[in-house]
Every structure is written in C-alpha cells, then in structure tokens.
Coordinates of C-alpha atoms in Angstrom, one line a residue:
Q1 CA 45.6 -124.9 -1.7
S2 CA 43.1 -127.2 -1.0
E3 CA 43.6 -130.8 -0.9
G4 CA 41.2 -131.3 -3.7
S5 CA 43.2 -129.1 -5.9
T6 CA 46.3 -131.1 -5.0
V7 CA 44.9 -134.5 -5.8
V8 CA 43.3 -133.1 -9.3
R9 CA 46.9 -131.8 -10.2
E10 CA 48.4 -135.1 -9.2
E11 CA 46.0 -136.9 -11.4
T12 CA 46.4 -134.8 -14.2
G13 CA 50.2 -135.0 -14.1
A14 CA 49.7 -138.8 -14.1
W15 CA 47.4 -138.8 -17.1
R16 CA 49.7 -136.5 -18.9
A17 CA 52.7 -138.8 -18.1
A18 CA 50.5 -141.9 -19.1
L19 CA 49.5 -140.3 -22.3
G20 CA 53.1 -139.3 -23.1
S21 CA 54.2 -143.0 -22.9
V22 CA 51.7 -144.1 -25.6
C23 CA 51.5 -140.8 -27.8
R24 CA 54.3 -138.9 -29.3
G25 CA 52.4 -135.9 -30.2
P26 CA 52.1 -132.9 -27.9
I27 CA 49.9 -133.3 -25.1
G28 CA 49.7 -129.6 -24.4
W29 CA 45.8 -129.6 -25.1
L30 CA 45.5 -131.0 -21.6
K31 CA 45.6 -127.3 -20.2
W32 CA 44.8 -128.3 -16.5
P33 CA 47.3 -127.2 -14.0
A34 CA 49.5 -130.4 -14.0
G35 CA 51.9 -130.4 -11.1
P36 CA 54.1 -133.0 -9.6
F37 CA 52.8 -136.7 -9.8
R38 CA 53.3 -140.2 -8.4
P39 CA 55.2 -142.1 -11.2
G40 CA 53.5 -145.2 -9.9
R41 CA 50.0 -143.9 -10.5
S42 CA 51.4 -142.9 -14.2
I43 CA 52.4 -146.5 -14.5
G44 CA 49.1 -147.7 -13.4
L45 CA 47.3 -145.8 -16.2
W46 CA 49.5 -147.0 -19.1
A47 CA 47.1 -150.0 -19.7
R48 CA 44.2 -147.4 -19.8
T49 CA 46.1 -145.3 -22.3
G50 CA 47.1 -148.2 -24.4
G51 CA 43.3 -149.4 -24.6
A52 CA 42.5 -145.8 -25.9
A53 CA 45.1 -146.0 -28.6
G54 CA 43.7 -149.4 -29.6
A55 CA 40.2 -148.1 -29.5
G56 CA 41.2 -145.2 -31.8
T57 CA 42.7 -148.0 -34.2
G58 CA 39.5 -149.9 -34.1
L59 CA 37.4 -146.8 -34.7
L60 CA 39.3 -145.7 -37.7
A61 CA 38.9 -149.4 -39.1
A62 CA 35.1 -149.4 -38.3
V63 CA 34.8 -146.0 -39.9
G64 CA 36.5 -147.0 -43.0
R65 CA 34.7 -150.0 -43.3
R66 CA 31.5 -148.0 -42.9
L67 CA 32.5 -145.7 -45.5
G68 CA 32.8 -148.5 -48.2
L69 CA 36.6 -148.8 -48.2
P70 CA 38.0 -152.3 -48.9
T71 CA 38.6 -154.2 -45.6
F72 CA 42.3 -154.3 -46.2
I73 CA 42.6 -150.5 -47.1
A74 CA 40.5 -149.7 -44.0
A75 CA 42.7 -151.7 -41.9
L76 CA 45.7 -150.1 -43.4
C77 CA 44.5 -146.6 -42.8
A78 CA 43.6 -147.6 -39.1
V79 CA 47.3 -149.0 -38.5
M80 CA 48.9 -146.1 -40.1
G81 CA 46.7 -143.8 -37.8
Q82 CA 47.9 -145.9 -34.9
L83 CA 51.5 -145.4 -35.9
F84 CA 51.0 -141.6 -36.3
L85 CA 49.5 -141.3 -33.0
T86 CA 52.1 -143.4 -31.2
G87 CA 54.9 -141.9 -33.4
G88 CA 56.1 -145.4 -34.1
L89 CA 57.9 -145.7 -30.9
H90 CA 57.5 -149.6 -30.5
E91 CA 58.3 -150.0 -34.2
D92 CA 61.6 -148.0 -34.0
G93 CA 62.6 -150.4 -30.9
L94 CA 61.6 -153.3 -32.9
A95 CA 64.0 -152.2 -35.9
D96 CA 66.8 -151.4 -33.8
T97 CA 66.7 -154.8 -31.9
A98 CA 66.5 -156.6 -35.2
D99 CA 69.2 -154.8 -36.5
G100 CA 71.2 -155.6 -33.6
C101 CA 70.6 -159.2 -33.7
G102 CA 73.2 -159.5 -36.5
G103 CA 75.9 -157.8 -34.6
G104 CA 78.1 -160.4 -33.0
S105 CA 79.6 -159.1 -29.8
V106 CA 77.5 -157.3 -27.2
E107 CA 79.4 -154.0 -27.7
K108 CA 78.9 -154.2 -31.6
R109 CA 75.3 -155.5 -31.1
L110 CA 74.6 -152.3 -28.8
A111 CA 76.4 -149.6 -31.3
I112 CA 74.2 -151.0 -34.2
M113 CA 71.2 -150.5 -32.2
R114 CA 72.1 -146.9 -31.2
D115 CA 72.9 -146.1 -34.9
S116 CA 69.9 -144.1 -36.3
R117 CA 69.9 -145.8 -39.7
I118 CA 67.9 -148.6 -40.3
G119 CA 69.4 -152.1 -41.5
T120 CA 68.3 -154.9 -43.5
Y121 CA 66.9 -156.8 -40.7
G122 CA 65.4 -153.7 -39.2
A123 CA 63.3 -153.0 -42.6
L124 CA 62.3 -156.4 -42.9
A125 CA 61.1 -156.7 -39.2
L126 CA 59.0 -153.3 -39.7
F127 CA 57.5 -154.4 -42.8
T128 CA 56.5 -157.8 -41.7
C129 CA 55.1 -156.4 -38.4
V130 CA 53.2 -153.8 -39.9
L131 CA 51.8 -156.2 -42.6
L132 CA 51.1 -158.7 -40.1
R133 CA 49.2 -156.0 -37.9
V134 CA 47.1 -154.7 -41.0
A135 CA 46.3 -158.2 -41.8
C136 CA 45.1 -159.2 -38.2
V137 CA 43.0 -156.0 -38.2
A138 CA 41.5 -156.9 -41.6
A139 CA 40.6 -160.1 -40.3
L140 CA 38.5 -159.1 -37.4
P141 CA 34.7 -159.1 -37.9
P142 CA 33.1 -155.6 -37.7
G143 CA 31.6 -156.3 -34.2
I144 CA 35.0 -157.2 -32.7
L145 CA 37.0 -154.1 -34.0
L146 CA 36.4 -151.8 -31.4
P147 CA 36.5 -154.1 -28.3
G148 CA 39.1 -156.3 -29.7
L149 CA 41.7 -153.6 -30.5
T150 CA 40.8 -151.7 -27.1
L151 CA 41.4 -154.9 -25.1
A152 CA 44.6 -155.6 -27.3
G153 CA 45.9 -152.2 -26.4
M154 CA 45.4 -152.7 -22.7
L155 CA 46.7 -156.3 -22.7
A156 CA 49.9 -155.1 -24.7
R157 CA 50.7 -152.7 -21.8
A158 CA 49.4 -154.6 -18.9
P159 CA 52.8 -156.4 -18.2
L160 CA 54.4 -153.0 -17.9
L161 CA 52.9 -152.7 -14.3
S162 CA 55.5 -155.1 -13.3
L163 CA 58.4 -153.0 -14.5
P164 CA 59.2 -151.0 -11.4
A165 CA 59.2 -154.6 -9.5
L166 CA 61.6 -156.0 -12.2
T167 CA 64.0 -153.4 -12.4
R168 CA 66.1 -151.2 -10.3
P169 CA 64.4 -147.9 -9.5
R170 CA 67.4 -145.7 -10.1
L171 CA 66.8 -146.4 -13.7
F172 CA 63.4 -144.5 -13.4
Y173 CA 64.4 -141.7 -11.0
T174 CA 67.9 -140.7 -11.4
S175 CA 70.1 -139.0 -14.3
D176 CA 71.3 -142.8 -15.3
A177 CA 68.1 -142.9 -17.1
A178 CA 68.9 -140.5 -19.7
Q179 CA 72.1 -142.3 -20.5

C-alpha cells in the first residue's frame, strides 16, 4: 500500500466524518475506500462542510426567487431544504435546551432534556428560531444570498475548532462519549 493511497483514505475518512457532523443523511455515496482518519483533521473540515450547507441554502433561495416564488416562500423552501439536509440536529438540541430551562433542579432539567417529547418551551423556541431564520434569508438581497449564507454556515461552525482544547479528550475518544 503506497503512502499516497493512505493519505487519500485518511482524507476521505476525515471528509466523511465532517459531512456526517453536518448532514444527517447517509453519506454512503462517498464510495472511496475510507479508512482510519485523524479526528483533528475532521474537526478542521467542519467549517467547510458548514459552508457547503449554507451554500446549499443560498442556492435554493436564489433558485426559488429566480423561478418567481415570493421572497418569503423561496426563503421558507430554502430553510426547509437546510433542515432536511441537516436532519434538524441543531434544532433538536435547541428544543431540548429550551424545554430544560423550566426544570428547576439540575437533575430535573437533565431528565427533561433527555425526554424525546417536545414541550411548550421547545416548540416555541423552534417556531421562533425557524421563523427568524426564514425572515433573515428573505431579507437578504439576491446578490448576497449565496456568499452570505456560505459565510454564515462557515462562521457558525468555526468556533467548534476550539472544542478539543476546551473539553477533556476522553469525551471524544472513549466509550464515555456514548453515555
């Protein structure tokens, strides 16, 4: 096995892991032989994959506007496309966090956040967040949609680059992470 093929497999593995952190869909369409990868390399790609998700949202909004859809409807379709792509992963966390805010003790808040049902606070937070996102996309001028949402996707994930330095490594690399 050549050194070049090892590098390709490591890079492919890193990209697959980075895409998996942004997209909830199956990434089996990447049929390159993925092998072991360096987690740090994958984390370094999160901003790029976030930018790609933002670019997809901008592209959907631009196409919707180009097809003559009302601005708000084009923005709604674009945000729904983004939610489909990402599987609503961040929105699920937002809803759990909002529901937990009304919990009282730490133990009760954590129990509420683990509960798969959505509560009033979670529903209100989701509705407000998605509505605000749609309004922001609708407010962007046509020439700013693609670059603006690409940059927003990148900047939203850029702080995650500091995550390994701010947390204990065992959370990422041991079975404790699954608990």
